[in-house]
Amino acid sequence: MIIGYIIGIFIVACVFLLAMALYLYIGLRGRRPYEDERAYHIRRAMYLFVITFIILIVGVAMGFYKWPIPSALFATWLGLTMRSAISNFFAFLTIIFCKVIQEGDRLKIAKDSNTYVGKLVKTSMFHLVLLEEITPDTYLKGDGKAGRLIHVPNHYIFTGLLVKYGYQKNEVIWDSLEFLLAFKSDYERAVEIAKEIIVRYSDKEAAKRQYQEMRPEYALQKDIKTDPRVFIMPEKEGAHLYVFYIANIVDPNKTLEVRSEISIAIMKKLEEEGIFMANANRK
């Protein structure tokens, strides 16, 4: 008898998933123009609760638990055919109730050989929707296109690597640039030039303020360094000059412009000092 009850409840849960698909289809998830984010999620949670309650009542009234064998076969078939939908649905519940990600977050998602970076503009029952932005990854790790709507299955938060930045208290990240210098270059002078220029662009104060605000929620060490960092590493094709600095990511377009300004300033100063770039293709 107990097994019959369990199977009946499982079938009702599967039917609940079908009801959720209907819930999406009729557009109950859409945000109204006058509705803020908090009211939007409260209304959606209420719809889920009401639909779940109705389905459970109907399931018990129909007495699914009285037919354990047909119920088990049906549940097995439904579980196999709706495996992706079920995983997406439970990922959706995780997103809504655990606040793993929220609308407005900036995310980086890798798929095959391409990388997509964009702002999360919509969370639905089965998909996340990103509005693709222009970043260095657009041409380094992507196909050179941006501005598209990227639909990502919800279960990606369980199975893939999801990078989140630009959310709530997170206003800055460590950004980096790389320069390839010829072997005959004055490496010490190149490092000095990079440090002189990068200090003017690195947003140390914003980084200190952000880390201070994050300490009550995260286990951060007290002496996090925010000074720009410059390293030189010799390789076969030349000496790699790595520059790391604090970049403000509140405005992604501004972040990319600052990156370009830093690159131009460093390359111009290096050229004035007689330090030239190496040819990576030269053997």
mmCIF file of C-alpha atoms in Angstrom:
data_model
loop_
_atom_site.group_PDB
_atom_site.id
_atom_site.type_symbol
_atom_site.label_atom_id
_atom_site.label_comp_id
_atom_site.label_asym_id
_atom_site.label_seq_id
_atom_site.Cartn_x
_atom_site.Cartn_y
_atom_site.Cartn_z
ATOM 1 C CA MET A 1 0.000 0.000 0.000
ATOM 2 C CA ILE A 2 2.824 2.391 0.901
ATOM 3 C CA ILE A 3 4.539 1.701 -2.412
ATOM 4 C CA GLY A 4 1.300 2.482 -4.211
ATOM 5 C CA TYR A 5 1.078 5.826 -2.458
ATOM 6 C CA ILE A 6 4.677 6.645 -3.386
ATOM 7 C CA ILE A 7 4.128 5.739 -7.017
ATOM 8 C CA GLY A 8 0.928 7.765 -7.075
ATOM 9 C CA ILE A 9 2.722 10.803 -5.731
ATOM 10 C CA PHE A 10 5.495 10.366 -8.308
ATOM 11 C CA ILE A 11 2.961 10.239 -11.136
ATOM 12 C CA VAL A 12 1.269 13.338 -9.804
ATOM 13 C CA ALA A 13 4.674 15.059 -9.816
ATOM 14 C CA CYS A 14 5.173 14.069 -13.455
ATOM 15 C CA VAL A 15 1.750 15.396 -14.331
ATOM 16 C CA PHE A 16 2.746 18.543 -12.498
ATOM 17 C CA LEU A 17 5.582 18.971 -14.975
ATOM 18 C CA LEU A 18 3.126 18.778 -17.829
ATOM 19 C CA ALA A 19 0.996 21.383 -16.115
ATOM 20 C CA MET A 20 4.045 23.618 -15.840
ATOM 21 C CA ALA A 21 4.527 23.382 -19.593
ATOM 22 C CA LEU A 22 0.916 24.528 -19.991
ATOM 23 C CA TYR A 23 1.628 27.257 -17.456
ATOM 24 C CA LEU A 24 4.424 28.539 -19.685
ATOM 25 C CA TYR A 25 2.388 28.249 -22.840
ATOM 26 C CA ILE A 26 -0.478 30.409 -21.646
ATOM 27 C CA GLY A 27 1.981 33.139 -20.670
ATOM 28 C CA LEU A 28 1.468 33.340 -16.923
ATOM 29 C CA ARG A 29 5.210 33.741 -16.441
ATOM 30 C CA GLY A 30 5.424 37.019 -18.330
ATOM 31 C CA ARG A 31 6.297 40.098 -16.327
ATOM 32 C CA ARG A 32 3.770 42.902 -16.451
ATOM 33 C CA PRO A 33 5.028 46.384 -17.406
ATOM 34 C CA TYR A 34 4.250 47.888 -13.994
ATOM 35 C CA GLU A 35 5.585 44.949 -11.945
ATOM 36 C CA ASP A 36 8.955 45.025 -10.189
ATOM 37 C CA GLU A 37 11.227 41.981 -9.781
ATOM 38 C CA ARG A 38 10.077 41.067 -6.259
ATOM 39 C CA ALA A 39 6.367 41.149 -7.135
ATOM 40 C CA TYR A 40 7.090 39.208 -10.325
ATOM 41 C CA HIS A 41 8.733 36.296 -8.453
ATOM 42 C CA ILE A 42 6.057 36.283 -5.729
ATOM 43 C CA ARG A 43 3.296 36.046 -8.328
ATOM 44 C CA ARG A 44 5.094 33.222 -10.134
ATOM 45 C CA ALA A 45 5.615 31.298 -6.885
ATOM 46 C CA MET A 46 1.911 31.633 -6.114
ATOM 47 C CA TYR A 47 0.999 30.184 -9.514
ATOM 48 C CA LEU A 48 3.316 27.219 -8.880
ATOM 49 C CA PHE A 49 1.821 26.573 -5.436
ATOM 50 C CA VAL A 50 -1.781 26.734 -6.661
ATOM 51 C CA ILE A 51 -1.166 24.450 -9.636
ATOM 52 C CA THR A 52 0.747 21.949 -7.466
ATOM 53 C CA PHE A 53 -2.030 21.871 -4.873
ATOM 54 C CA ILE A 54 -4.732 21.320 -7.508
ATOM 55 C CA ILE A 55 -2.823 18.479 -9.152
ATOM 56 C CA LEU A 56 -2.191 16.731 -5.840
ATOM 57 C CA ILE A 57 -5.888 16.909 -4.935
ATOM 58 C CA VAL A 58 -6.895 15.560 -8.340
ATOM 59 C CA GLY A 59 -4.308 12.769 -8.080
ATOM 60 C CA VAL A 60 -5.522 11.604 -4.677
ATOM 61 C CA ALA A 61 -9.184 11.810 -5.775
ATOM 62 C CA MET A 62 -8.472 9.630 -8.831
ATOM 63 C CA GLY A 63 -6.692 7.094 -6.608
ATOM 64 C CA PHE A 64 -3.461 6.607 -8.511
ATOM 65 C CA TYR A 65 -2.149 4.564 -5.593
ATOM 66 C CA LYS A 66 -4.737 1.828 -6.256
ATOM 67 C CA TRP A 67 -2.994 0.746 -9.486
ATOM 68 C CA PRO A 68 0.684 0.300 -8.514
ATOM 69 C CA ILE A 69 1.860 -1.717 -11.539
ATOM 70 C CA PRO A 70 0.318 0.463 -14.291
ATOM 71 C CA SER A 71 1.397 3.496 -12.325
ATOM 72 C CA ALA A 72 4.980 2.239 -12.094
ATOM 73 C CA LEU A 73 5.144 1.501 -15.829
ATOM 74 C CA PHE A 74 3.693 4.872 -16.681
ATOM 75 C CA ALA A 75 6.061 6.645 -14.283
ATOM 76 C CA THR A 76 9.084 4.843 -15.775
ATOM 77 C CA TRP A 77 8.067 5.738 -19.315
ATOM 78 C CA LEU A 78 7.388 9.349 -18.342
ATOM 79 C CA GLY A 79 10.691 9.664 -16.477
ATOM 80 C CA LEU A 80 12.703 8.405 -19.470
ATOM 81 C CA THR A 81 10.937 10.529 -22.055
ATOM 82 C CA MET A 82 10.994 13.687 -19.942
ATOM 83 C CA ARG A 83 14.454 13.378 -18.421
ATOM 84 C CA SER A 84 15.682 16.700 -19.846
ATOM 85 C CA ALA A 85 12.470 18.487 -18.949
ATOM 86 C CA ILE A 86 12.601 17.178 -15.371
ATOM 87 C CA SER A 87 16.249 18.195 -14.891
ATOM 88 C CA ASN A 88 15.500 21.641 -16.343
ATOM 89 C CA PHE A 89 12.511 22.018 -14.048
ATOM 90 C CA PHE A 90 14.426 21.146 -10.869
ATOM 91 C CA ALA A 91 17.214 23.466 -11.981
ATOM 92 C CA PHE A 92 14.531 26.147 -12.371
ATOM 93 C CA LEU A 93 13.394 25.575 -8.772
ATOM 94 C CA THR A 94 17.014 25.828 -7.627
ATOM 95 C CA ILE A 95 17.421 29.129 -9.464
ATOM 96 C CA ILE A 96 14.204 30.594 -8.051
ATOM 97 C CA PHE A 97 14.455 29.493 -4.418
ATOM 98 C CA CYS A 98 18.235 29.307 -3.890
ATOM 99 C CA LYS A 99 18.998 32.466 -5.852
ATOM 100 C CA VAL A 100 21.916 30.810 -7.636
ATOM 101 C CA ILE A 101 21.574 33.385 -10.397
ATOM 102 C CA GLN A 102 19.161 36.262 -10.875
ATOM 103 C CA GLU A 103 17.935 38.335 -13.760
ATOM 104 C CA GLY A 104 20.393 41.141 -14.385
ATOM 105 C CA ASP A 105 23.475 39.006 -13.614
ATOM 106 C CA ARG A 106 26.232 38.887 -16.211
ATOM 107 C CA LEU A 107 27.195 35.313 -17.097
ATOM 108 C CA LYS A 108 29.891 33.596 -19.102
ATOM 109 C CA ILE A 109 28.994 30.221 -20.599
ATOM 110 C CA ALA A 110 31.270 27.948 -22.634
ATOM 111 C CA LYS A 111 29.857 25.538 -25.188
ATOM 112 C CA ASP A 112 32.126 23.443 -27.397
ATOM 113 C CA SER A 113 34.775 25.879 -28.682
ATOM 114 C CA ASN A 114 32.682 29.031 -28.269
ATOM 115 C CA THR A 115 32.274 31.283 -25.232
ATOM 116 C CA TYR A 116 29.241 33.486 -24.698
ATOM 117 C CA VAL A 117 29.076 36.443 -22.316
ATOM 118 C CA GLY A 118 25.870 38.342 -21.675
ATOM 119 C CA LYS A 119 23.294 39.627 -19.234
ATOM 120 C CA LEU A 120 20.583 37.293 -17.967
ATOM 121 C CA VAL A 121 17.369 38.910 -19.203
ATOM 122 C CA LYS A 122 14.866 36.117 -18.637
ATOM 123 C CA THR A 123 14.429 32.995 -16.504
ATOM 124 C CA SER A 124 11.826 30.536 -17.762
ATOM 125 C CA MET A 125 10.813 27.040 -16.761
ATOM 126 C CA PHE A 126 13.270 25.323 -19.086
ATOM 127 C CA HIS A 127 15.682 27.955 -20.397
ATOM 128 C CA LEU A 128 17.821 30.899 -19.364
ATOM 129 C CA VAL A 129 17.996 33.715 -21.907
ATOM 130 C CA LEU A 130 21.188 35.791 -22.232
ATOM 131 C CA LEU A 131 21.528 39.020 -24.185
ATOM 132 C CA GLU A 132 24.977 38.647 -25.715
ATOM 133 C CA GLU A 133 27.461 41.471 -25.112
ATOM 134 C CA ILE A 134 30.622 42.612 -26.886
ATOM 135 C CA THR A 135 33.689 41.450 -24.953
ATOM 136 C CA PRO A 136 37.228 40.277 -25.855
ATOM 137 C CA ASP A 137 35.812 36.737 -25.865
ATOM 138 C CA THR A 138 33.611 37.767 -28.803
ATOM 139 C CA TYR A 139 36.574 37.478 -31.153
ATOM 140 C CA LEU A 140 39.013 35.418 -29.069
ATOM 141 C CA LYS A 141 36.686 32.544 -28.116
ATOM 142 C CA GLY A 142 33.568 33.179 -30.180
ATOM 143 C CA ASP A 143 32.539 33.651 -33.781
ATOM 144 C CA GLY A 144 32.887 37.443 -33.811
ATOM 145 C CA LYS A 145 29.162 38.140 -33.405
ATOM 146 C CA ALA A 146 27.215 39.669 -30.503
ATOM 147 C CA GLY A 147 23.797 41.081 -29.634
ATOM 148 C CA ARG A 148 21.998 37.759 -29.984
ATOM 149 C CA LEU A 149 19.638 36.087 -27.525
ATOM 150 C CA ILE A 150 21.314 32.918 -26.245
ATOM 151 C CA HIS A 151 18.968 30.231 -24.881
ATOM 152 C CA VAL A 152 20.679 28.030 -22.289
ATOM 153 C CA PRO A 153 18.991 24.968 -20.710
ATOM 154 C CA ASN A 154 18.465 25.416 -16.986
ATOM 155 C CA HIS A 155 20.257 22.174 -16.130
ATOM 156 C CA TYR A 156 23.501 23.816 -17.275
ATOM 157 C CA ILE A 157 23.900 25.143 -13.728
ATOM 158 C CA PHE A 158 24.402 21.493 -12.636
ATOM 159 C CA THR A 159 26.381 20.106 -15.567
ATOM 160 C CA GLY A 160 28.435 23.022 -16.896
ATOM 161 C CA LEU A 161 30.825 25.709 -15.723
ATOM 162 C CA LEU A 162 28.927 28.940 -15.156
ATOM 163 C CA VAL A 163 30.880 32.136 -14.476
ATOM 164 C CA LYS A 164 28.900 34.933 -12.836
ATOM 165 C CA TYR A 165 30.076 38.503 -12.442
ATOM 166 C CA GLY A 166 28.668 42.000 -12.409
ATOM 167 C CA TYR A 167 25.929 41.188 -9.855
ATOM 168 C CA GLN A 168 24.753 42.971 -6.713
ATOM 169 C CA LYS A 169 27.919 43.884 -4.760
ATOM 170 C CA ASN A 170 30.323 42.711 -7.453
ATOM 171 C CA GLU A 171 31.393 45.806 -9.382
ATOM 172 C CA VAL A 172 34.989 44.934 -10.278
ATOM 173 C CA ILE A 173 37.040 42.036 -11.609
ATOM 174 C CA TRP A 174 40.696 41.382 -12.332
ATOM 175 C CA ASP A 175 41.296 41.985 -16.025
ATOM 176 C CA SER A 176 44.521 41.294 -17.900
ATOM 177 C CA LEU A 177 46.510 42.163 -20.996
ATOM 178 C CA GLU A 178 49.352 40.327 -22.672
ATOM 179 C CA PHE A 179 52.205 41.715 -24.774
ATOM 180 C CA LEU A 180 54.844 39.701 -26.618
ATOM 181 C CA LEU A 181 58.254 41.413 -26.507
ATOM 182 C CA ALA A 182 61.368 40.671 -28.578
ATOM 183 C CA PHE A 183 64.205 38.883 -26.758
ATOM 184 C CA LYS A 184 66.555 41.874 -27.135
ATOM 185 C CA SER A 185 64.125 44.170 -25.295
ATOM 186 C CA ASP A 186 64.846 45.937 -22.020
ATOM 187 C CA TYR A 187 62.539 43.812 -19.872
ATOM 188 C CA GLU A 188 63.020 45.759 -16.657
ATOM 189 C CA ARG A 189 62.095 49.027 -18.362
ATOM 190 C CA ALA A 190 59.085 47.354 -19.992
ATOM 191 C CA VAL A 191 57.813 46.251 -16.564
ATOM 192 C CA GLU A 192 58.308 49.775 -15.179
ATOM 193 C CA ILE A 193 56.359 51.303 -18.083
ATOM 194 C CA ALA A 194 53.496 48.865 -17.661
ATOM 195 C CA LYS A 195 53.288 49.588 -13.911
ATOM 196 C CA GLU A 196 53.357 53.359 -14.434
ATOM 197 C CA ILE A 197 50.481 53.241 -16.904
ATOM 198 C CA ILE A 198 48.319 50.572 -15.281
ATOM 199 C CA VAL A 199 48.212 52.403 -11.927
ATOM 200 C CA ARG A 200 46.270 55.240 -13.576
ATOM 201 C CA TYR A 201 43.514 52.877 -14.760
ATOM 202 C CA SER A 202 43.222 50.297 -11.979
ATOM 203 C CA ASP A 203 40.196 50.956 -9.743
ATOM 204 C CA LYS A 204 41.676 50.000 -6.360
ATOM 205 C CA GLU A 205 39.188 51.913 -4.225
ATOM 206 C CA ALA A 206 36.193 50.207 -5.823
ATOM 207 C CA ALA A 207 37.843 46.817 -5.219
ATOM 208 C CA LYS A 208 38.473 47.580 -1.523
ATOM 209 C CA ARG A 209 34.894 48.767 -1.077
ATOM 210 C CA GLN A 210 33.513 45.658 -2.782
ATOM 211 C CA TYR A 211 35.581 43.217 -0.712
ATOM 212 C CA GLN A 212 34.563 45.023 2.465
ATOM 213 C CA GLU A 213 30.869 44.653 1.601
ATOM 214 C CA MET A 214 31.279 40.970 0.700
ATOM 215 C CA ARG A 215 33.027 39.880 3.929
ATOM 216 C CA PRO A 216 29.837 39.352 5.991
ATOM 217 C CA GLU A 217 28.589 36.897 3.360
ATOM 218 C CA TYR A 218 31.811 35.262 2.130
ATOM 219 C CA ALA A 219 34.923 33.970 3.907
ATOM 220 C CA LEU A 220 37.381 36.491 2.487
ATOM 221 C CA GLN A 221 40.815 37.146 3.913
ATOM 222 C CA LYS A 222 41.376 40.582 5.412
ATOM 223 C CA ASP A 223 44.445 41.567 3.409
ATOM 224 C CA ILE A 224 43.316 41.029 -0.194
ATOM 225 C CA LYS A 225 45.801 42.800 -2.461
ATOM 226 C CA THR A 226 44.322 45.214 -4.994
ATOM 227 C CA ASP A 227 47.527 46.663 -6.443
ATOM 228 C CA PRO A 228 48.099 46.128 -10.196
ATOM 229 C CA ARG A 229 50.467 43.295 -11.011
ATOM 230 C CA VAL A 230 52.959 42.914 -13.850
ATOM 231 C CA PHE A 231 54.887 39.745 -14.722
ATOM 232 C CA ILE A 232 57.409 38.842 -17.417
ATOM 233 C CA MET A 233 57.630 35.233 -18.648
ATOM 234 C CA PRO A 234 60.091 34.035 -21.331
ATOM 235 C CA GLU A 235 58.780 31.674 -23.974
ATOM 236 C CA LYS A 236 60.108 30.264 -27.239
ATOM 237 C CA GLU A 237 58.671 33.041 -29.402
ATOM 238 C CA GLY A 238 59.626 35.900 -27.056
ATOM 239 C CA ALA A 239 59.059 37.387 -23.607
ATOM 240 C CA HIS A 240 55.423 37.613 -22.524
ATOM 241 C CA LEU A 241 54.542 40.713 -20.527
ATOM 242 C CA TYR A 242 51.403 40.066 -18.440
ATOM 243 C CA VAL A 243 49.529 43.017 -16.940
ATOM 244 C CA PHE A 244 46.741 42.529 -14.350
ATOM 245 C CA TYR A 245 44.573 45.371 -13.078
ATOM 246 C CA ILE A 246 41.213 46.036 -11.360
ATOM 247 C CA ALA A 247 38.518 46.791 -13.947
ATOM 248 C CA ASN A 248 35.125 48.282 -13.142
ATOM 249 C CA ILE A 249 32.438 46.197 -14.866
ATOM 250 C CA VAL A 250 29.362 48.262 -14.044
ATOM 251 C CA ASP A 251 29.382 49.403 -17.687
ATOM 252 C CA PRO A 252 30.680 46.539 -19.920
ATOM 253 C CA ASN A 253 31.193 48.875 -22.879
ATOM 254 C CA LYS A 254 33.324 51.208 -20.776
ATOM 255 C CA THR A 255 35.348 48.236 -19.547
ATOM 256 C CA LEU A 256 36.279 47.307 -23.107
ATOM 257 C CA GLU A 257 37.147 50.927 -23.958
ATOM 258 C CA VAL A 258 39.460 51.180 -20.944
ATOM 259 C CA ARG A 259 41.131 47.936 -21.970
ATOM 260 C CA SER A 260 41.788 49.409 -25.406
ATOM 261 C CA GLU A 261 43.118 52.680 -23.942
ATOM 262 C CA ILE A 262 45.557 50.799 -21.707
ATOM 263 C CA SER A 263 46.806 48.701 -24.629
ATOM 264 C CA ILE A 264 47.413 51.757 -26.801
ATOM 265 C CA ALA A 265 49.153 53.668 -23.995
ATOM 266 C CA ILE A 266 51.505 50.783 -23.159
ATOM 267 C CA MET A 267 52.370 49.979 -26.783
ATOM 268 C CA LYS A 268 52.999 53.666 -27.578
ATOM 269 C CA LYS A 269 55.281 54.117 -24.569
ATOM 270 C CA LEU A 270 57.166 50.897 -25.305
ATOM 271 C CA GLU A 271 57.778 52.039 -28.861
ATOM 272 C CA GLU A 272 59.080 55.411 -27.646
ATOM 273 C CA GLU A 273 61.547 53.575 -25.395
ATOM 274 C CA GLY A 274 62.765 51.399 -28.262
ATOM 275 C CA ILE A 275 61.019 48.270 -26.993
ATOM 276 C CA PHE A 276 59.224 46.460 -29.805
ATOM 277 C CA MET A 277 56.731 43.626 -30.077
ATOM 278 C CA ALA A 278 57.930 40.205 -31.237
ATOM 279 C CA ASN A 279 56.434 38.252 -34.109
ATOM 280 C CA ALA A 280 54.753 35.183 -32.649
ATOM 281 C CA ASN A 281 54.865 33.391 -36.042
ATOM 282 C CA ARG A 282 58.589 33.837 -36.452
ATOM 283 C CA LYS A 283 60.563 30.673 -35.806
#
